[in-house]
Short mmCIF file of C-alpha atoms and ligand atoms in Angstrom, two decimals:
data_model
loop_
_atom_site.label_atom_id
_atom_site.label_comp_id
_atom_site.label_asym_id
_atom_site.label_seq_id
_atom_site.Cartn_x
_atom_site.Cartn_y
_atom_site.Cartn_z
CA MET V 28 53.41 112.05 138.23
CA GLU V 29 53.62 114.92 135.75
CA ASP V 30 50.68 113.52 133.72
CA LEU V 31 48.52 113.13 136.74
CA PHE V 32 48.74 116.88 137.43
CA ALA V 33 48.89 118.10 133.83
CA ASN V 34 45.31 119.26 133.54
CA LEU V 35 44.42 119.62 137.21
CA LEU V 36 43.46 123.27 136.74
CA SER V 37 41.15 122.68 133.77
CA ARG V 38 39.50 119.75 135.55
CA ASP V 39 39.08 121.93 138.64
CA LYS V 40 37.46 124.63 136.52
CA GLU V 41 35.03 122.09 135.11
CA ALA V 42 34.00 120.55 138.44
CA ILE V 43 34.64 122.80 141.44
CA TRP V 44 33.12 125.83 143.21
CA HIS V 45 35.70 127.29 145.61
CA PRO V 46 35.09 129.05 148.96
CA PHE V 47 35.28 132.87 149.15
CA THR V 48 35.98 133.01 145.41
CA GLN V 49 34.50 135.10 142.59
CA HIS V 50 34.90 132.64 139.72
CA GLY V 51 33.91 135.34 137.25
CA LEU V 52 37.30 137.00 137.79
CA GLY V 53 39.05 133.86 136.57
CA ARG V 54 41.94 134.28 139.00
CA PRO V 55 44.59 131.56 138.85
CA LEU V 56 44.65 128.83 141.49
CA LEU V 57 47.74 127.31 143.02
CA PRO V 58 47.81 123.62 142.10
CA VAL V 59 49.21 122.00 145.25
CA ALA V 60 50.82 118.58 145.30
CA GLY V 61 52.42 118.29 148.72
CA GLY V 62 53.51 119.81 151.98
CA ALA V 63 56.31 119.26 154.48
CA GLY V 64 57.08 121.37 157.54
CA ALA V 65 56.35 125.03 156.82
CA VAL V 66 56.52 124.43 153.06
CA ILE V 67 53.80 123.77 150.45
CA ARG V 68 54.90 122.35 147.07
CA ASP V 69 53.05 122.90 143.81
CA THR V 70 52.59 120.41 140.99
CA GLU V 71 55.66 121.78 139.20
CA GLY V 72 57.80 121.23 142.28
CA ARG V 73 58.03 124.92 143.27
CA GLU V 74 58.06 125.56 147.02
CA TYR V 75 56.14 128.14 149.04
CA LEU V 76 56.40 129.10 152.70
CA ASP V 77 52.96 128.66 154.28
CA MET V 78 52.83 131.94 156.22
CA ILE V 79 49.12 131.59 157.03
CA SER V 80 49.21 128.01 158.30
CA SER V 81 46.83 126.84 155.56
CA TRP V 82 43.91 129.04 156.69
CA TRP V 83 45.13 129.10 160.29
CA VAL V 84 44.81 125.39 161.00
CA ASN V 85 48.34 124.02 160.75
CA LEU V 86 50.43 124.17 163.92
CA HIS V 87 53.23 121.59 163.80
CA GLY V 88 54.02 121.81 160.09
CA HIS V 89 52.75 119.71 157.20
CA GLY V 90 53.30 115.99 156.79
CA ARG V 91 53.93 115.05 160.44
CA PRO V 92 54.41 111.27 160.57
CA GLU V 93 53.21 111.15 164.22
CA LEU V 94 49.78 112.49 163.20
CA ALA V 95 49.58 110.18 160.20
CA LYS V 96 50.31 107.15 162.36
CA ALA V 97 47.86 108.15 165.11
CA VAL V 98 45.06 108.49 162.55
CA ALA V 99 45.89 105.26 160.70
CA ASP V 100 46.13 103.25 163.94
CA GLN V 101 42.80 104.63 165.15
CA ILE V 102 40.98 103.85 161.90
CA LEU V 103 42.11 100.24 162.11
CA LYS V 104 40.80 100.02 165.70
CA LEU V 105 37.56 102.00 165.32
CA ASP V 106 36.81 104.24 162.36
CA HIS V 107 33.50 105.76 163.35
CA VAL V 108 30.38 105.16 165.39
CA GLN V 109 27.36 107.38 166.07
CA PHE V 110 27.91 109.45 169.21
CA ALA V 111 24.33 109.48 170.51
CA GLY V 112 23.96 106.47 172.77
CA ALA V 113 27.61 105.34 172.36
CA THR V 114 31.05 106.49 173.46
CA HIS V 115 34.69 105.63 172.83
CA GLU V 116 38.14 106.03 174.33
CA PRO V 117 39.55 108.74 171.97
CA ALA V 118 36.55 111.04 172.58
CA VAL V 119 36.64 110.60 176.35
CA ARG V 120 40.41 110.92 176.60
CA LEU V 121 40.40 114.05 174.42
CA ALA V 122 37.63 115.66 176.49
CA GLU V 123 39.63 114.98 179.66
CA ARG V 124 42.76 116.45 178.16
CA LEU V 125 40.99 119.53 176.77
CA LEU V 126 39.44 120.16 180.17
CA GLU V 127 42.86 119.73 181.80
CA ALA V 128 44.45 122.09 179.28
CA THR V 129 41.77 124.73 179.86
CA GLY V 130 41.90 124.23 183.63
CA LEU V 131 38.22 123.29 183.64
CA ARG V 132 38.32 119.62 184.65
CA GLY V 133 35.34 118.89 186.89
CA LYS V 134 33.83 122.26 186.02
CA ALA V 135 32.69 121.86 182.41
CA LYS V 136 31.66 119.43 179.66
CA VAL V 137 32.84 119.01 176.08
CA PHE V 138 30.37 118.94 173.17
CA TYR V 139 31.93 117.86 169.86
CA SER V 140 31.15 118.95 166.31
CA ASP V 141 33.19 119.33 163.12
CA ASN V 142 34.21 122.92 162.43
CA GLY V 143 34.50 126.37 163.91
CA SER V 144 31.11 127.55 162.68
CA THR V 145 29.28 124.61 164.25
CA ALA V 146 31.25 125.04 167.50
CA VAL V 147 29.80 128.56 167.55
CA GLU V 148 26.27 127.44 166.58
CA VAL V 149 26.35 124.96 169.47
CA ALA V 150 27.50 127.63 171.93
CA LEU V 151 24.72 129.98 170.79
CA LYS V 152 22.10 127.25 171.03
CA ILE V 153 23.29 126.27 174.51
CA ALA V 154 23.12 129.86 175.76
CA TYR V 155 19.72 130.38 174.13
CA GLN V 156 18.12 127.19 175.38
CA HIS V 157 19.67 127.65 178.83
CA TRP V 158 17.38 130.65 179.31
CA ALA V 159 14.36 128.88 177.83
CA ASN V 160 14.96 125.89 180.12
CA LYS V 161 15.00 128.24 183.10
CA GLY V 162 11.56 129.52 182.01
CA ARG V 163 12.99 132.98 181.23
CA PRO V 164 13.44 133.03 177.44
CA ARG V 165 15.98 135.52 176.05
CA ARG V 166 16.93 135.90 172.41
CA LEU V 167 19.36 138.77 172.04
CA PHE V 168 23.09 138.12 171.57
CA ALA V 169 25.74 140.77 172.02
CA THR V 170 28.69 140.70 169.66
CA LEU V 171 31.62 142.99 168.89
CA GLU V 172 31.88 145.12 165.78
CA GLY V 173 34.30 143.60 163.26
CA SER V 174 33.87 140.09 164.65
CA TYR V 175 33.82 136.89 162.64
CA HIS V 176 32.45 133.61 163.98
CA GLY V 177 31.88 131.46 160.90
CA ASP V 178 29.66 131.14 157.85
CA THR V 179 26.59 129.22 159.03
CA VAL V 180 23.49 131.33 159.66
CA GLY V 181 23.78 131.68 163.44
CA ALA V 182 27.51 132.30 163.26
CA MET V 183 26.93 134.89 160.51
CA SER V 184 24.29 136.61 162.61
CA VAL V 185 26.73 137.24 165.46
CA GLY V 186 29.53 138.14 163.04
CA ARG V 187 27.66 140.13 160.46
CA SER V 188 29.66 143.24 161.23
CA SER V 189 32.66 141.81 159.38
CA GLY V 190 31.03 142.79 156.08
CA PHE V 191 31.25 139.36 154.42
CA PHE V 192 27.57 138.66 154.81
CA ASP V 193 25.73 141.58 153.26
CA SER V 194 24.03 139.27 150.74
CA PHE V 195 22.48 137.26 153.59
CA SER V 196 21.26 140.04 155.87
CA GLY V 197 17.66 138.91 155.38
CA MET V 198 18.41 135.46 156.80
CA MET V 199 19.98 136.56 160.04
CA PHE V 200 18.69 137.21 163.55
CA GLU V 201 19.04 140.50 165.35
CA THR V 202 22.08 141.17 167.53
CA THR V 203 23.42 144.00 169.63
CA VAL V 204 26.75 145.16 168.22
CA LEU V 205 29.20 146.54 170.79
CA PRO V 206 32.15 148.85 170.09
CA VAL V 207 35.76 147.65 170.11
CA PRO V 208 38.46 150.21 170.90
CA LEU V 209 41.35 148.94 168.81
CA VAL V 210 44.95 148.95 170.03
CA TRP V 211 48.29 148.57 168.27
CA LYS V 212 51.97 148.99 168.98
CA GLY V 213 52.48 152.26 170.86
CA PHE V 214 48.74 152.97 170.94
CA PRO V 215 46.94 151.85 174.07
CA ASN V 216 43.40 153.16 173.95
CA GLU V 217 42.26 153.54 177.57
CA GLU V 218 40.09 156.58 176.94
CA GLY V 219 38.30 154.83 174.10
CA GLU V 220 37.88 151.77 176.33
CA ASP V 221 36.43 153.72 179.23
CA ALA V 222 33.92 155.43 176.94
CA ALA V 223 32.91 152.09 175.36
CA LEU V 224 32.56 150.39 178.74
CA ARG V 225 30.35 153.20 180.06
CA GLU V 226 28.14 152.88 176.98
CA ILE V 227 27.88 149.09 177.41
CA ALA V 228 27.14 149.32 181.14
CA SER V 229 24.27 151.67 180.46
CA LEU V 230 23.00 149.45 177.64
CA LEU V 231 23.00 146.48 180.01
CA ASP V 232 21.21 148.50 182.68
CA ARG V 233 18.48 149.18 180.13
CA SER V 234 18.21 145.86 178.30
CA GLY V 235 20.50 143.36 180.03
CA ASP V 236 17.48 141.25 180.93
CA GLN V 237 16.98 140.45 177.24
CA MET V 238 20.58 139.32 176.67
CA ALA V 239 21.08 135.59 176.11
CA GLY V 240 24.87 135.88 175.82
CA LEU V 241 27.97 137.73 174.69
CA ILE V 242 30.30 136.25 172.08
CA VAL V 243 33.91 137.44 171.75
CA GLU V 244 37.07 136.50 169.88
CA PRO V 245 39.44 137.09 172.80
CA LEU V 246 42.34 139.54 172.21
CA ILE V 247 42.38 139.26 168.41
CA GLN V 248 39.48 139.44 165.99
CA GLY V 249 40.77 137.32 163.12
CA ALA V 250 38.93 137.38 159.81
CA GLY V 251 37.54 140.87 160.46
CA GLY V 252 41.11 142.11 159.89
CA MET V 253 43.39 140.94 162.74
CA ARG V 254 41.94 143.62 165.00
CA PHE V 255 43.55 143.74 168.46
CA HIS V 256 41.87 144.93 171.65
CA SER V 257 43.46 145.13 175.08
CA LEU V 258 43.40 142.61 177.87
CA ARG V 259 42.04 145.35 180.10
CA TYR V 260 39.06 145.95 177.79
CA LEU V 261 38.30 142.27 177.42
CA VAL V 262 38.35 141.65 181.18
CA GLU V 263 36.10 144.63 181.97
CA LEU V 264 33.69 143.82 179.12
CA CYS V 265 33.24 140.24 180.33
CA ARG V 266 32.82 141.39 183.93
CA LEU V 267 29.87 143.58 182.90
CA PHE V 268 28.10 140.54 181.42
CA GLN V 269 29.09 137.91 183.94
CA GLU V 270 28.09 140.03 186.94
CA ARG V 271 24.59 139.97 185.42
CA SER V 272 24.76 136.17 184.95
CA ILE V 273 24.82 136.55 181.15
CA PRO V 274 26.91 133.73 179.65
CA VAL V 275 30.14 134.79 177.95
CA ILE V 276 31.26 132.77 174.93
CA PHE V 277 34.94 132.87 173.98
CA ASP V 278 35.39 131.93 170.35
CA GLU V 279 38.97 130.59 170.47
CA VAL V 280 38.66 128.86 167.09
CA MET V 281 41.58 130.93 165.81
CA THR V 282 43.33 131.97 169.05
CA GLY V 283 43.41 128.48 170.61
CA PHE V 284 46.39 126.15 170.93
CA GLY V 285 49.16 128.67 171.40
CA ARG V 286 48.62 131.31 168.73
CA THR V 287 48.53 134.28 171.12
CA GLY V 288 51.48 133.12 173.22
CA SER V 289 49.47 131.30 175.90
CA PHE V 290 47.89 127.92 175.18
CA PHE V 291 44.46 129.58 175.13
CA ALA V 292 44.01 133.33 174.86
CA TYR V 293 41.65 133.36 177.82
CA GLN V 294 44.47 132.19 180.09
CA GLN V 295 45.95 135.70 179.79
CA THR V 296 42.76 137.11 181.31
CA GLN V 297 41.26 136.41 184.73
CA VAL V 298 37.99 135.63 182.97
CA ILE V 299 36.55 132.13 183.08
CA PRO V 300 34.27 132.00 180.05
CA ASP V 301 30.98 130.09 180.32
CA LEU V 302 31.50 128.61 176.86
CA ILE V 303 34.68 128.13 174.80
CA CYS V 304 34.70 127.25 171.08
CA LEU V 305 37.73 125.38 169.73
CA SER V 306 38.51 124.10 166.24
CA LYS V 307 41.07 124.97 163.51
CA GLY V 308 44.35 123.89 165.17
CA ILE V 309 42.70 121.29 167.40
CA THR V 310 43.90 118.36 165.23
CA GLY V 311 47.17 120.08 164.32
CA GLY V 312 45.39 121.10 161.14
CA ILE V 313 44.90 117.73 159.50
CA LEU V 314 41.26 116.73 160.09
CA PRO V 315 38.05 118.63 160.81
CA LEU V 316 36.96 118.61 164.45
CA SER V 317 35.64 121.10 166.96
CA ALA V 318 34.70 121.29 170.59
CA THR V 319 32.36 123.56 172.51
CA ILE V 320 33.26 123.55 176.20
CA ALA V 321 30.30 124.47 178.40
CA SER V 322 30.29 125.16 182.14
CA ASN V 323 28.59 122.62 184.39
CA LEU V 324 26.13 125.36 185.35
CA LEU V 325 24.92 125.55 181.74
CA PHE V 326 24.99 121.76 181.37
CA GLU V 327 22.86 121.31 184.45
CA SER V 328 20.15 123.62 183.12
CA PHE V 329 19.51 120.98 180.40
CA LEU V 330 18.91 118.12 182.85
CA GLY V 331 15.38 116.82 183.26
CA ASP V 332 13.27 113.72 183.06
CA ASP V 333 12.09 114.12 179.49
CA PHE V 334 13.74 115.05 176.20
CA SER V 335 12.25 118.53 175.90
CA SER V 336 15.00 120.25 177.90
CA ALA V 337 17.85 118.28 176.23
CA LEU V 338 20.16 119.80 173.62
CA ALA V 339 18.70 118.61 170.32
CA HIS V 340 21.85 119.03 168.28
CA GLY V 341 24.30 116.60 166.68
CA HIS V 342 26.24 115.88 163.53
CA SER V 343 26.87 112.64 161.67
CA TYR V 344 30.59 112.84 162.38
CA THR V 345 30.34 114.07 165.97
CA ALA V 346 33.49 112.98 167.88
CA ASN V 347 34.93 111.11 164.90
CA PRO V 348 37.53 108.76 166.46
CA ALA V 349 40.23 109.42 163.86
CA ALA V 350 39.89 113.17 164.34
CA CYS V 351 40.00 112.71 168.13
CA ALA V 352 43.13 110.58 167.77
CA ALA V 353 44.73 113.33 165.69
CA ALA V 354 43.83 115.89 168.35
CA LEU V 355 45.31 113.71 171.11
CA CYS V 356 48.50 113.27 169.12
CA SER V 357 48.60 117.02 168.46
CA LEU V 358 48.43 117.69 172.21
CA ASP V 359 51.44 115.37 172.66
CA LEU V 360 53.28 117.20 169.89
CA HIS V 361 52.70 120.53 171.66
CA LYS V 362 54.61 119.13 174.64
CA GLU V 363 57.32 117.35 172.65
CA THR V 364 58.07 120.33 170.42
CA ASP V 365 57.53 122.98 173.13
CA SER V 366 54.96 124.90 171.06
CA LEU V 367 54.81 127.85 173.43
CA GLY V 368 58.60 128.11 173.33
CA GLN V 369 58.48 128.08 169.53
CA VAL V 370 55.80 130.77 169.50
CA ALA V 371 57.94 132.90 171.86
CA ARG V 372 60.92 132.43 169.53
CA MET V 373 58.87 133.44 166.47
CA ASN V 374 57.46 136.39 168.43
CA ALA V 375 60.96 137.72 169.15
CA ARG V 376 61.97 137.40 165.51
CA MET V 377 58.79 139.04 164.27
CA ALA V 378 59.16 141.87 166.82
CA HIS V 379 62.62 142.55 165.44
CA HIS V 380 61.30 142.75 161.86
CA LEU V 381 58.26 144.79 162.83
CA GLU V 382 60.55 147.35 164.45
CA GLU V 383 62.15 147.94 161.05
CA LEU V 384 58.99 147.64 158.96
CA GLY V 385 57.07 149.92 161.32
CA ARG V 386 59.23 152.86 160.18
CA HIS V 387 57.98 152.53 156.60
CA PRO V 388 55.44 155.25 155.72
CA LYS V 389 53.10 152.76 154.02
CA ILE V 390 52.73 150.70 157.20
CA GLU V 391 50.07 151.62 159.72
CA HIS V 392 48.90 150.14 163.02
CA PRO V 393 51.67 147.54 163.46
CA ARG V 394 50.62 144.83 165.91
CA LEU V 395 52.00 141.58 167.26
CA LEU V 396 50.82 139.06 169.83
CA GLY V 397 52.26 135.59 170.24
CA GLY V 398 52.76 134.16 166.76
CA ILE V 399 50.40 136.58 165.00
CA LEU V 400 51.74 139.71 163.33
CA ALA V 401 49.64 142.21 161.38
CA PHE V 402 49.72 145.71 159.97
CA ASP V 403 47.64 147.81 157.59
CA LEU V 404 49.00 148.81 154.21
CA ALA V 405 48.12 152.44 153.59
CA SER V 406 45.58 152.42 150.77
CA SER V 407 42.44 154.20 149.73
CA SER V 408 40.35 151.01 149.88
CA ARG V 409 39.86 148.81 152.93
CA SER V 410 37.47 146.32 151.41
CA TYR V 411 38.15 142.58 151.59
CA SER V 412 39.21 142.60 147.96
CA ALA V 413 41.44 145.69 148.26
CA ALA V 414 43.87 145.81 145.36
CA VAL V 415 46.99 146.44 147.41
CA GLY V 416 46.54 143.21 149.37
CA ARG V 417 46.00 141.27 146.16
CA GLU V 418 49.13 142.84 144.64
CA LEU V 419 51.22 141.87 147.64
CA SER V 420 49.96 138.30 147.72
CA ASN V 421 50.74 137.87 144.01
CA PHE V 422 54.16 139.46 144.45
CA ALA V 423 54.93 137.19 147.41
CA GLN V 424 53.65 134.03 145.75
CA GLU V 425 55.93 134.63 142.76
CA ARG V 426 58.78 134.69 145.29
CA GLY V 427 57.73 131.55 147.11
CA ILE V 428 55.76 133.00 150.04
CA LEU V 429 52.08 132.19 150.63
CA MET V 430 50.12 135.02 152.24
CA ARG V 431 46.48 136.02 151.96
CA PRO V 432 45.93 139.60 153.11
CA LEU V 433 42.50 140.53 154.48
CA GLY V 434 41.77 143.59 152.35
CA ASN V 435 44.62 145.99 153.09
CA VAL V 436 45.58 144.11 156.27
CA LEU V 437 48.68 142.01 155.90
CA TYR V 438 49.27 139.36 158.52
CA LEU V 439 51.56 136.43 159.18
CA MET V 440 50.45 133.44 161.23
CA PRO V 441 53.04 130.75 160.50
CA PRO V 442 53.14 127.15 161.75
CA TYR V 443 55.24 126.81 164.91
CA CYS V 444 57.96 124.84 163.14
CA THR V 445 58.80 127.86 160.93
CA SER V 446 62.48 128.65 161.40
CA ASP V 447 63.95 132.10 161.97
CA GLU V 448 65.60 131.83 158.58
CA GLN V 449 62.22 131.13 156.95
CA LEU V 450 60.68 134.11 158.77
CA ASP V 451 63.56 136.30 157.59
CA ARG V 452 62.84 135.22 154.05
CA ALA V 453 59.16 136.18 154.29
CA PHE V 454 60.02 139.57 155.76
CA GLY V 455 62.64 140.04 153.04
CA VAL V 456 59.91 139.69 150.42
CA ILE V 457 57.58 142.09 152.25
CA GLY V 458 60.42 144.61 152.45
CA GLU V 459 61.10 144.21 148.75
CA PHE V 460 57.42 144.84 147.97
CA LEU V 461 57.43 148.04 150.03
CA ARG V 462 60.59 149.37 148.38
CA ARG V 463 59.30 148.74 144.87
C1 PLP C 518 37.61 130.35 161.21
C2 PLP C 518 36.82 130.81 162.35
C3 PLP C 518 35.54 130.31 162.59
C4 PLP C 518 34.86 129.36 161.64
O1 PLP C 518 35.53 128.15 161.58
P1 PLP C 518 35.24 127.18 160.31
O2 PLP C 518 35.96 125.94 160.68
O3 PLP C 518 35.84 127.89 159.14
O4 PLP C 518 33.79 127.01 160.21
C5 PLP C 518 34.87 130.75 163.71
N1 PLP C 518 35.44 131.62 164.56
C6 PLP C 518 36.67 132.12 164.37
C7 PLP C 518 37.24 133.06 165.37
C8 PLP C 518 37.40 131.75 163.25
O5 PLP C 518 38.61 132.28 163.05
#
C-alpha cells in the first residue's frame, strides 16, 4: 500500500487542477486514503475528524456498508439509461419519497440533475420560461445579498454578491439584490427586518411586474459565510413575492436533509416554496445527484401540444439509477439512525460549547441552528482567504481536525454520526487555538 501512495502528491501536481485553489501558492494537499464514520484517514494512516462533512455532503458518516450495497445491487440490475423517453423504478420511487418527505405529494413534480448548481439552473429556467409560456416574459431575478447558489453561470448570476465571482461579472445576467438583516445569538434584528421589508415592498410595487422569481437559501446562507436570518424575516419576505404570484425558489442544497434541525429548513416556516433545490446530502454524500421540485402550477404552464413550451433541459446522467438507489437507501438510514434525533443531540452539545466560547473576546456573532454552528473570528480582513481562518485550519489539521473556515468565519457542520466525545475534541482544539 505504502508504495501506491508514495508519490501521490507529485503525481497530483503534474496532472490535476483543483477547485477553489490558487495553485501558485503551492499550499500542501491532504492525501486521503480512506474514511469511516466521522473520520478521514490520510495515506500515512493519520486520522482527522471530518467537521465539515466533506464539503457538506456527508450525513451518515463515511464508508456506510448499506449505501455501498444499495449502489452495487442497483448497478447489477440497471446501471444507466437515458431519462428522456424512458423511466425506471429507483427514479420513480425516489421522486415519490422526496415528495412525501417535503409534504408535496400530488402537488409537485421532481426534475433530476446532478449537482446543486444545476438544480438551481433548472429552477431559474423553469421560473423564467413559466412567464414566457404565459405570454408575459419576465427576466429579473431577486436574490439576497451574500447568497451563494453554485458556480455555473446562472447560479453565479443570482449569487454574485458572495464575492467569489468578480472575475466573471461580464458573463452574468442582471439581478435585483435584496438586503438580509443578519441575526445571531442574543441579537434578533426586528428593526432591521422591518426596514428591509418596507424597502422590498416598495421595490415590488414599482417593479414587481418584471420579477421572474426570488431565490433564497432558507434560514442560513452557507458559502457566503454561514449568515443567519430569522424565520420571521424569511416568512415575510416570501409572502411579499408570493402574494404577487412571483415564484419563490428555496435553495435547500445545503440546508436539506436535517441540517437545520428539521428535515427541510422550509418546514420551520409556513411558506410553501414554488421550487425547491436539493442536492449535497441527498445521496448521503456518496454520489452526485440533485432534484428540483416544482409545483404543479409551474409544471402545468409547460404543457402544450408542441415542443416549444416544453422544458428543453437535461443531462446525460439525469436520474442515474445508482445515485437514486443511494438516495433511497439514505432516506432509510435517516429513519433507522434517527437523524433528527442525532442533530438535536449534536445541537445540545454545540450549544454547551458555544456558551463557553462565546465569552472569548476574539469570538463575534456566535450562531447555531440544528447541526450547524458558526462564529466570526475577530480579524482585520474578512476576505475568503483571510489569514486567521487559514491559520486555524492548519492548526486544527495538525491536531487531527478537518475544518475549512470561510474567510474569518469558522463553522462546524459534522456528519450526524459524530459522537459527543468527537465534538468535544474539536472544540478542545478550537479552544487551544484561541488561548495561544
Ligand atoms: C453547494 C451549494 C450549491 C452548489 O452545489 P454544487 O453541487 O457544488 O454545484 C448551491 N446552493 C447552495 C446553497 C449550496 O450550498
